[in-house]
Amino acid sequence: MFGTATASYQVEGAWDEDGKGENIWDRYTHSHPELIANNATADVACDSYHRYKEDVAILKELGVDFYRFSLSWSRILPTGYVNKVNLPGVTYYKNLIKELKNNGIEPLITIFHSDLPQPLQDMGGWPSEFLIETFAEYARLCFELFGDDVKYWLTFNEPKQICIGGYGQGYNAPGINLTGLADYVCAHHILQAHARAWHIYDQEFRATQQGQVSITIDTRWFEPASDSEEDVVAAETALQFEYGWYANPIYNSDYPEIMKTRIAERSLAEGFNHSRLPAFTDEEIAYISGTFDYMGLNMYTSNLVAAKEEAPIAEPNYDYDLGVNSYQPDDWESSSISILKITPWGIRKLLNWLKETYNNPAIIITENGIPDNSSIIDDVTRNYLSNVRSAIEDGVNVIGYSVWSLMDNFEWVLGYTQKYGLYHVDFDSINRMRTPKTSAAYYKKVAETHCLVDTCEE
Ligand code: NOJ
């Protein structure tokens, strides 16, 4: 299956229209414009709230099998709680789903993609245990409202960006810097919230709706900087801290041993009485393990990893807990974002590692892409896809691939400066004109023919 992806806050606009409540990104962009490139907001963004038919028209033109989009929690539940449902918000998503189905495009829905209702942040956000059940009730409502027409669900997008970005290193809303503490607690709750939602679907909806539920976790590929045993261990440690942290409890069971050991040791040395990484009970481990019907993966780039000396015992810090030297050589080809170097070979290695580490799950690559405006996007996509194809030949069970993104959109703190779209959006025009780039024509050919080269056999 071939598709493209977007997310509610990045494309919808209509930030306070028709009863929608405020979310943390509304609050962040409005109260801290200086933190966003060119003081941008997503108050209007691509205006998809009013232009979803145009979005479906370009998806149709692209010939994709599915469209991955996310639901804005605050548009459906303005305060975050299920006691007050906002009907226009529900109608918007029903219309979008209907329009997709009428055009033969399968919806793949992310229930939560970073835009937490502000009133739930005021309750403490993801570091608050209270959010587990609040999310579970929201997820149940989504299954009830839309599930008859949805075959693929994702509970969460990129828990790393939510927890490290939002609560650990503070580079994303709500901008909290409590590294080595709040990030671990955030992830602990998100994993439980994900598992609750999966079980709710399994028990209450699966029999009638027959869909599949998973979570999408992002990771880079980490390549050992040398053949030395220390560097090989360091690269595996990086994979476990970046990906295994969220994936191991779901696809295997419990947090990775290396995380449990390192964080416990450093916590005790720092004077804590217990590990800063919260522990799951045996019952919780069993409840979370196996809560997936496929594996969702977002992958963009790779790093080299070398061992490094243990950091001195100081304040809690995720990077010290991780304790490796991870970097990108200057001579790797760069995209328009310097940390997103182009490493198509990394996706093949990562896919093979996932197969070995998590017992060969069915994988949907829910995001892969490159920020640039030039025609190199075609070559980059082709090279990544050709490595995905090699991975399939290696025996990895990849069942779907989705380009980020359908169209240029609001790239979080980078505002509108980074252009990931297959379609260009004219953010200066009132109608937010969508125009295909050359990459749209390339991807259309791939989606329609499943062939990556120019000279395809019939
Ligand atoms: C990760 C996120 O899921 C998405 O929101 C973001 O825009 C892209 N990747 C590109 O950074």
Coordinates of C-alpha atoms and ligand atoms in Angstrom, one line a residue:
M1 CA 0.0 0.0 0.0
F2 CA 1.3 3.5 -0.9
G3 CA 0.1 6.6 0.9
T4 CA 1.0 10.1 2.1
A5 CA 0.7 11.6 5.5
T6 CA -0.2 14.8 7.4
A7 CA -1.3 15.8 10.9
S8 CA -4.2 17.9 12.2
Y9 CA -2.3 20.8 13.7
Q10 CA 0.1 21.0 10.8
V11 CA -2.6 21.4 8.1
E12 CA -6.1 22.1 9.4
G13 CA -6.0 25.7 10.5
A14 CA -9.4 26.9 11.8
W15 CA -7.8 26.9 15.2
D16 CA -10.7 28.3 17.1
E17 CA -13.6 27.7 14.7
D18 CA -16.9 25.9 15.2
G19 CA -16.3 25.2 18.9
K20 CA -12.7 23.8 18.7
G21 CA -10.8 24.1 22.0
E22 CA -7.3 25.4 22.5
N23 CA -4.4 22.9 22.3
I24 CA -0.8 23.1 23.5
W25 CA 0.5 24.2 20.1
D26 CA -2.1 27.0 19.9
R27 CA -1.0 28.2 23.3
Y28 CA 2.7 27.7 22.5
T29 CA 2.7 29.6 19.1
H30 CA 0.5 32.3 20.5
S31 CA 2.3 33.0 23.7
H32 CA 5.9 32.3 22.4
P33 CA 6.0 33.5 18.8
E34 CA 9.8 34.1 19.3
L35 CA 10.3 30.3 19.5
I36 CA 8.8 29.7 16.1
A37 CA 10.6 30.5 12.8
N38 CA 9.3 33.8 11.5
N39 CA 6.8 33.9 14.4
A40 CA 4.6 31.6 12.4
T41 CA 1.4 30.0 13.7
A42 CA -0.8 27.2 12.3
D43 CA -4.0 29.3 12.8
V44 CA -4.7 28.9 9.1
A45 CA -1.9 26.5 7.9
C46 CA -3.1 24.7 4.7
D47 CA -6.7 25.5 5.7
S48 CA -7.6 21.9 5.3
Y49 CA -10.6 22.3 7.7
H50 CA -12.3 24.2 4.8
R51 CA -10.4 22.6 1.9
Y52 CA -10.5 18.9 2.7
K53 CA -12.1 18.2 -0.7
E54 CA -9.1 19.7 -2.4
D55 CA -6.9 17.5 -0.3
V56 CA -8.8 14.4 -1.4
A57 CA -8.7 15.6 -5.0
I58 CA -4.9 15.7 -4.9
L59 CA -4.7 12.4 -3.2
K60 CA -6.9 11.0 -5.9
E61 CA -4.6 12.6 -8.5
L62 CA -1.6 10.9 -6.8
G63 CA -3.3 7.6 -7.1
V64 CA -2.4 6.6 -3.5
D65 CA -4.1 3.7 -1.6
F66 CA -4.3 5.4 1.7
Y67 CA -4.2 8.8 3.4
R68 CA -2.7 9.1 6.9
F69 CA -4.1 12.0 8.9
S70 CA -4.7 12.7 12.5
L71 CA -7.6 13.8 14.6
S72 CA -7.5 17.0 16.6
W73 CA -8.5 16.0 20.1
S74 CA -9.6 19.6 20.9
R75 CA -11.7 19.8 17.8
I76 CA -13.7 16.7 18.9
L77 CA -13.5 17.3 22.6
P78 CA -12.8 21.0 23.2
T79 CA -11.9 20.5 26.9
G80 CA -10.3 17.1 26.3
Y81 CA -13.0 15.3 28.2
V82 CA -15.8 13.1 26.7
N83 CA -18.5 14.9 28.6
K84 CA -18.7 17.6 25.9
V85 CA -18.5 16.5 22.2
N86 CA -18.2 19.2 19.6
L87 CA -20.5 18.1 16.8
P88 CA -19.0 20.3 14.0
G89 CA -15.6 18.7 14.7
V90 CA -17.1 15.2 14.4
T91 CA -18.8 16.1 11.2
Y92 CA -15.6 17.4 9.8
Y93 CA -13.9 14.1 10.2
K94 CA -16.9 12.1 9.0
N95 CA -17.0 14.2 5.9
L96 CA -13.3 13.8 5.3
I97 CA -13.6 10.0 5.7
K98 CA -16.6 9.9 3.4
E99 CA -14.8 11.9 0.8
L100 CA -11.8 9.5 1.0
K101 CA -13.9 6.4 0.8
N102 CA -15.9 7.8 -2.2
N103 CA -12.6 8.2 -4.0
G104 CA -11.3 4.7 -3.1
I105 CA -8.7 5.9 -0.6
E106 CA -8.4 4.2 2.7
P107 CA -8.1 6.4 5.8
L108 CA -5.2 5.6 8.2
I109 CA -5.9 7.6 11.3
T110 CA -3.6 8.8 14.0
I111 CA -5.6 9.5 17.2
F112 CA -2.9 11.7 18.8
H113 CA -0.3 13.7 16.9
S114 CA 1.2 16.1 19.4
D115 CA -1.8 18.5 19.8
L116 CA -2.8 17.9 23.4
P117 CA -5.9 19.9 24.6
Q118 CA -4.5 22.8 26.8
P119 CA -6.9 21.9 29.7
L120 CA -5.2 18.5 29.9
Q121 CA -1.8 20.2 30.0
D122 CA -3.1 22.3 32.8
M123 CA -3.7 19.0 34.6
G124 CA 0.0 18.2 34.2
G125 CA 0.1 16.8 30.6
W126 CA 1.6 13.4 29.9
P127 CA 3.7 13.3 33.1
S128 CA 0.3 13.1 34.8
E129 CA -1.1 9.5 35.3
F130 CA -4.5 11.0 35.0
L131 CA -4.1 11.3 31.2
I132 CA -4.0 7.5 30.7
E133 CA -7.7 7.0 31.3
T134 CA -8.6 10.4 29.8
F135 CA -6.9 9.3 26.5
A136 CA -8.5 5.9 26.7
E137 CA -11.9 7.5 26.8
Y138 CA -11.1 9.7 23.9
A139 CA -9.8 6.8 21.9
R140 CA -13.0 4.7 22.6
L141 CA -15.1 7.7 21.3
C142 CA -13.0 7.8 18.1
F143 CA -13.5 4.1 17.5
E144 CA -17.3 4.5 18.2
L145 CA -17.6 7.6 15.9
F146 CA -15.4 6.6 13.0
G147 CA -14.4 3.0 13.4
D148 CA -16.9 1.5 11.0
D149 CA -15.0 3.1 8.1
V150 CA -11.5 2.8 9.4
K151 CA -9.2 -0.2 8.9
Y152 CA -5.9 1.2 10.2
W153 CA -5.5 3.1 13.4
L154 CA -2.4 4.6 15.2
T155 CA -2.9 5.5 18.9
F156 CA 0.2 7.9 19.1
N157 CA 2.6 9.5 16.7
E158 CA 6.3 9.7 17.8
P159 CA 6.2 9.3 21.6
K160 CA 9.9 10.5 21.5
Q161 CA 8.9 13.9 20.1
I162 CA 6.1 14.1 22.6
C163 CA 8.2 13.1 25.7
I164 CA 11.7 14.2 24.9
G165 CA 10.6 17.2 22.8
G166 CA 7.8 18.3 25.1
Y167 CA 8.8 17.4 28.6
G168 CA 12.6 16.5 28.6
Q169 CA 14.5 18.9 26.4
G170 CA 11.6 21.3 25.8
Y171 CA 12.1 22.0 22.1
N172 CA 8.4 21.2 21.4
A173 CA 5.2 22.4 23.1
P174 CA 4.6 22.6 26.0
G175 CA 8.4 23.4 26.3
I176 CA 9.2 21.8 29.6
N177 CA 12.9 21.0 30.4
L178 CA 13.0 18.2 32.9
T179 CA 15.4 15.8 31.2
G180 CA 15.9 12.4 32.7
L181 CA 12.7 12.8 34.7
A182 CA 9.5 14.0 33.1
D183 CA 10.4 12.4 29.7
Y184 CA 10.6 8.9 31.4
V185 CA 7.3 9.5 33.2
C186 CA 5.6 10.8 30.1
A187 CA 6.6 7.7 28.1
H188 CA 5.5 5.5 31.0
H189 CA 2.0 6.9 30.7
I190 CA 1.9 7.0 26.9
L191 CA 2.7 3.3 26.8
Q192 CA -0.1 2.5 29.2
A193 CA -2.5 4.8 27.4
H194 CA -1.6 3.1 24.1
A195 CA -2.2 -0.3 25.6
R196 CA -5.5 0.7 27.2
A197 CA -6.7 1.9 23.7
W198 CA -5.5 -1.2 22.0
H199 CA -7.4 -3.4 24.5
I200 CA -10.5 -1.3 24.3
Y201 CA -10.5 -1.8 20.5
D202 CA -9.7 -5.5 20.9
Q203 CA -12.5 -6.1 23.4
E204 CA -15.2 -3.7 22.2
F205 CA -14.7 -3.0 18.5
R206 CA -12.5 -5.6 16.7
A207 CA -15.3 -8.1 16.2
T208 CA -17.5 -5.7 14.3
Q209 CA -15.1 -3.2 12.8
Q210 CA -12.2 -5.6 12.0
G211 CA -9.5 -3.0 11.9
Q212 CA -5.9 -2.9 13.1
V213 CA -4.4 -0.8 15.8
S214 CA -0.8 0.2 16.4
I215 CA 1.5 3.0 17.5
T216 CA 4.0 4.8 15.3
I217 CA 7.5 5.2 16.8
D218 CA 10.3 7.2 15.2
T219 CA 13.9 6.3 15.1
R220 CA 17.1 7.0 13.3
W221 CA 19.3 4.1 12.2
F222 CA 22.4 4.0 14.4
E223 CA 25.5 2.6 12.7
P224 CA 28.6 1.7 14.7
A225 CA 31.4 4.2 13.9
S226 CA 33.9 1.3 13.8
D227 CA 34.0 -2.5 14.1
S228 CA 35.2 -2.3 17.7
E229 CA 33.1 -4.1 20.2
E230 CA 32.6 -0.8 22.2
D231 CA 31.2 1.0 19.2
V232 CA 28.9 -1.9 18.3
V233 CA 27.6 -1.9 21.8
A234 CA 27.2 1.9 21.7
A235 CA 25.1 1.7 18.5
E236 CA 22.9 -0.9 20.0
T237 CA 22.5 1.1 23.1
A238 CA 21.4 4.1 21.0
L239 CA 18.8 2.0 19.2
Q240 CA 17.5 0.8 22.5
F241 CA 17.3 4.2 24.1
E242 CA 15.7 5.9 21.0
Y243 CA 13.4 3.1 19.8
G244 CA 13.4 0.2 22.2
W245 CA 12.4 2.5 25.1
Y246 CA 8.9 2.6 23.5
A247 CA 8.9 -0.5 21.3
N248 CA 10.3 -3.1 23.6
P249 CA 7.3 -3.0 26.1
I250 CA 4.9 -3.4 23.2
Y251 CA 6.6 -5.7 20.7
N252 CA 8.6 -7.7 23.3
S253 CA 8.1 -7.0 27.0
D254 CA 9.2 -4.3 29.5
Y255 CA 11.8 -1.6 28.9
P256 CA 15.2 -2.7 27.4
E257 CA 17.6 -4.1 29.9
I258 CA 20.3 -1.7 29.0
M259 CA 18.0 1.3 29.9
K260 CA 16.9 -0.3 33.1
T261 CA 20.5 -1.0 34.2
R262 CA 22.1 2.3 33.1
I263 CA 19.3 4.6 34.5
A264 CA 19.1 2.7 37.8
E265 CA 22.9 2.9 38.3
R266 CA 23.1 6.6 37.5
S267 CA 20.0 7.4 39.6
L268 CA 21.4 5.7 42.7
A269 CA 24.8 7.4 42.2
E270 CA 23.0 10.7 41.9
G271 CA 21.4 10.1 45.3
F272 CA 18.0 9.0 44.3
N273 CA 16.5 6.1 46.2
H274 CA 15.2 4.4 43.1
S275 CA 15.6 4.6 39.3
R276 CA 14.4 7.7 37.5
L277 CA 13.0 5.2 34.9
P278 CA 9.6 4.2 36.4
A279 CA 9.1 0.4 36.7
F280 CA 6.1 -1.5 35.3
T281 CA 4.5 -4.1 37.5
D282 CA 4.4 -7.7 36.1
E283 CA 0.7 -7.2 35.5
E284 CA 1.4 -4.0 33.5
I285 CA 4.2 -5.7 31.5
A286 CA 1.8 -8.4 30.5
Y287 CA -1.0 -5.9 29.7
I288 CA 1.2 -3.8 27.4
S289 CA 3.1 -6.6 25.7
G290 CA 1.5 -7.6 22.3
T291 CA -0.7 -4.5 21.9
F292 CA -0.1 -4.2 18.2
D293 CA -1.6 -5.5 15.0
Y294 CA 1.2 -4.2 12.8
M295 CA 4.2 -2.0 13.4
G296 CA 4.2 1.7 12.5
L297 CA 7.6 3.3 11.8
N298 CA 8.8 6.8 11.0
M299 CA 12.3 7.0 9.7
Y300 CA 14.2 9.9 8.2
T301 CA 18.0 9.7 8.8
S302 CA 20.9 7.8 10.4
N303 CA 23.8 8.6 12.8
L304 CA 27.2 7.1 13.4
V305 CA 27.7 6.0 17.0
A306 CA 31.0 5.6 19.0
A307 CA 31.5 4.7 22.6
K308 CA 32.5 7.5 25.0
E309 CA 33.6 7.9 28.5
E310 CA 31.0 7.8 31.2
A311 CA 29.7 11.3 32.0
P312 CA 30.4 12.5 35.5
I313 CA 27.5 12.0 38.0
A314 CA 25.6 15.3 38.0
E315 CA 22.0 16.4 37.3
P316 CA 19.6 13.9 35.7
N317 CA 20.0 14.0 32.0
Y318 CA 18.7 11.6 29.3
D319 CA 21.9 12.1 27.2
Y320 CA 24.1 11.1 30.1
D321 CA 21.9 8.1 30.7
L322 CA 22.3 7.2 27.1
G323 CA 26.0 7.8 27.3
V324 CA 27.2 7.4 23.7
N325 CA 28.7 9.7 21.1
S326 CA 26.3 9.9 18.2
Y327 CA 27.0 12.2 15.1
Q328 CA 26.7 12.7 11.4
P329 CA 29.9 13.1 9.3
D330 CA 30.1 16.4 7.4
D331 CA 30.5 14.6 4.1
W332 CA 27.1 12.9 4.3
E333 CA 24.7 14.5 1.9
S334 CA 22.6 17.1 3.6
S335 CA 18.9 18.1 3.2
S336 CA 17.8 21.6 4.0
I337 CA 17.8 20.6 7.7
S338 CA 21.4 20.0 8.7
I339 CA 20.6 17.1 11.1
L340 CA 18.5 15.3 8.5
K341 CA 21.3 13.9 6.3
I342 CA 20.2 11.7 3.5
T343 CA 21.0 8.1 4.3
P344 CA 18.8 5.7 2.3
W345 CA 21.0 2.7 3.2
G346 CA 20.0 3.2 6.8
I347 CA 16.4 2.3 6.2
R348 CA 17.3 -1.2 4.9
K349 CA 19.5 -1.8 7.9
L350 CA 16.9 -0.5 10.3
L351 CA 14.2 -2.7 8.8
N352 CA 16.4 -5.7 9.1
W353 CA 17.1 -4.9 12.7
L354 CA 13.4 -4.5 13.4
K355 CA 12.7 -7.9 11.9
E356 CA 15.4 -9.6 14.0
T357 CA 14.7 -7.7 17.2
Y358 CA 10.9 -7.9 17.2
N359 CA 10.1 -11.2 15.6
N360 CA 9.3 -10.1 12.0
P361 CA 6.2 -8.0 12.4
A362 CA 4.2 -6.6 9.5
I363 CA 5.5 -3.0 9.1
I364 CA 3.9 0.1 7.7
I365 CA 6.4 2.9 7.2
T366 CA 4.1 5.7 8.2
E367 CA 6.6 8.5 7.5
N368 CA 9.6 8.9 5.4
G369 CA 10.5 12.0 3.5
I370 CA 12.9 14.9 3.0
P371 CA 12.6 18.7 3.4
D372 CA 13.6 20.4 0.2
N373 CA 12.1 22.2 -2.7
S374 CA 14.2 20.9 -5.5
S375 CA 14.0 17.9 -7.7
I376 CA 16.4 15.9 -5.5
I377 CA 13.3 14.8 -3.6
D378 CA 12.5 12.4 -6.5
D379 CA 16.0 10.8 -6.2
V380 CA 15.9 10.7 -2.5
T381 CA 12.5 9.0 -2.4
R382 CA 13.6 6.6 -5.1
N383 CA 16.7 5.7 -3.1
Y384 CA 14.9 5.2 0.1
L385 CA 12.2 3.1 -1.6
S386 CA 14.8 1.1 -3.4
N387 CA 16.3 0.2 0.0
V388 CA 12.9 -0.7 1.3
R389 CA 12.5 -3.0 -1.6
S390 CA 15.9 -4.6 -0.8
A391 CA 14.7 -5.0 2.8
I392 CA 11.6 -6.8 1.5
E393 CA 13.9 -9.1 -0.5
D394 CA 15.9 -9.7 2.7
G395 CA 12.6 -11.0 4.1
V396 CA 11.3 -8.0 6.0
N397 CA 7.5 -7.8 6.0
V398 CA 6.9 -4.2 4.9
I399 CA 3.2 -3.9 3.9
G400 CA 2.9 -0.1 3.5
Y401 CA 4.8 3.1 2.8
S402 CA 3.8 6.7 3.3
V403 CA 5.6 9.8 2.2
W404 CA 5.7 12.8 4.6
S405 CA 4.0 14.8 3.4
L406 CA 1.1 15.2 1.0
M407 CA 1.7 19.0 1.0
D408 CA 4.0 21.6 2.5
N409 CA 2.7 22.4 6.0
F410 CA 3.5 23.9 9.4
E411 CA 6.7 22.2 10.5
W412 CA 6.4 22.9 14.3
V413 CA 9.1 25.3 15.6
L414 CA 10.5 25.5 12.1
G415 CA 7.2 27.1 10.9
Y416 CA 6.8 27.1 7.2
T417 CA 10.6 27.2 6.4
Q418 CA 10.8 23.5 5.7
K419 CA 8.9 22.1 2.7
Y420 CA 8.2 18.4 2.9
G421 CA 5.3 18.3 0.5
L422 CA 4.7 16.4 -2.7
Y423 CA 2.5 19.5 -3.3
H424 CA 3.6 23.0 -2.9
V425 CA 1.2 25.2 -0.9
D426 CA 1.1 28.9 -1.5
F427 CA 0.8 30.2 2.0
D428 CA 0.4 33.8 0.7
S429 CA -2.7 33.0 -1.3
I430 CA -6.1 33.1 0.4
N431 CA -7.1 29.8 -1.1
R432 CA -3.8 28.2 -0.1
M433 CA -3.2 27.0 -3.7
R434 CA -1.9 23.4 -3.9
T435 CA 0.5 22.8 -6.9
P436 CA 2.2 19.5 -7.7
K437 CA 6.0 19.4 -7.5
T438 CA 8.0 17.0 -9.8
S439 CA 8.1 14.6 -6.8
A440 CA 4.3 14.3 -7.0
A441 CA 4.5 13.0 -10.6
Y442 CA 7.3 10.6 -9.5
Y443 CA 5.3 9.2 -6.6
K444 CA 2.2 8.9 -8.6
K445 CA 4.0 6.6 -11.0
V446 CA 5.3 4.6 -8.1
A447 CA 1.9 4.4 -6.3
E448 CA 0.2 3.3 -9.5
T449 CA 2.8 0.9 -11.0
H450 CA 4.7 -0.2 -7.9
C451 CA 7.7 0.3 -10.0
L452 CA 10.7 2.4 -8.9
V453 CA 12.7 2.8 -12.1
D454 CA 11.9 4.7 -15.3
T455 CA 11.9 1.6 -17.5
C456 CA 9.3 -0.6 -16.0
E457 CA 8.3 -3.9 -17.5
E458 CA 4.5 -4.4 -18.0
Ligands
NOJ1 C1 7.7 13.8 12.2 C2 6.3 14.2 12.6 O1 5.5 13.1 12.8 C3 5.7 15.2 11.7 O2 4.8 15.9 12.5 C4 6.8 16.1 11.1 O3 6.3 17.2 10.5 C5 7.7 15.3 10.2 N1 8.2 14.1 10.9 C6 8.9 16.0 9.6 O4 9.7 16.5 10.6

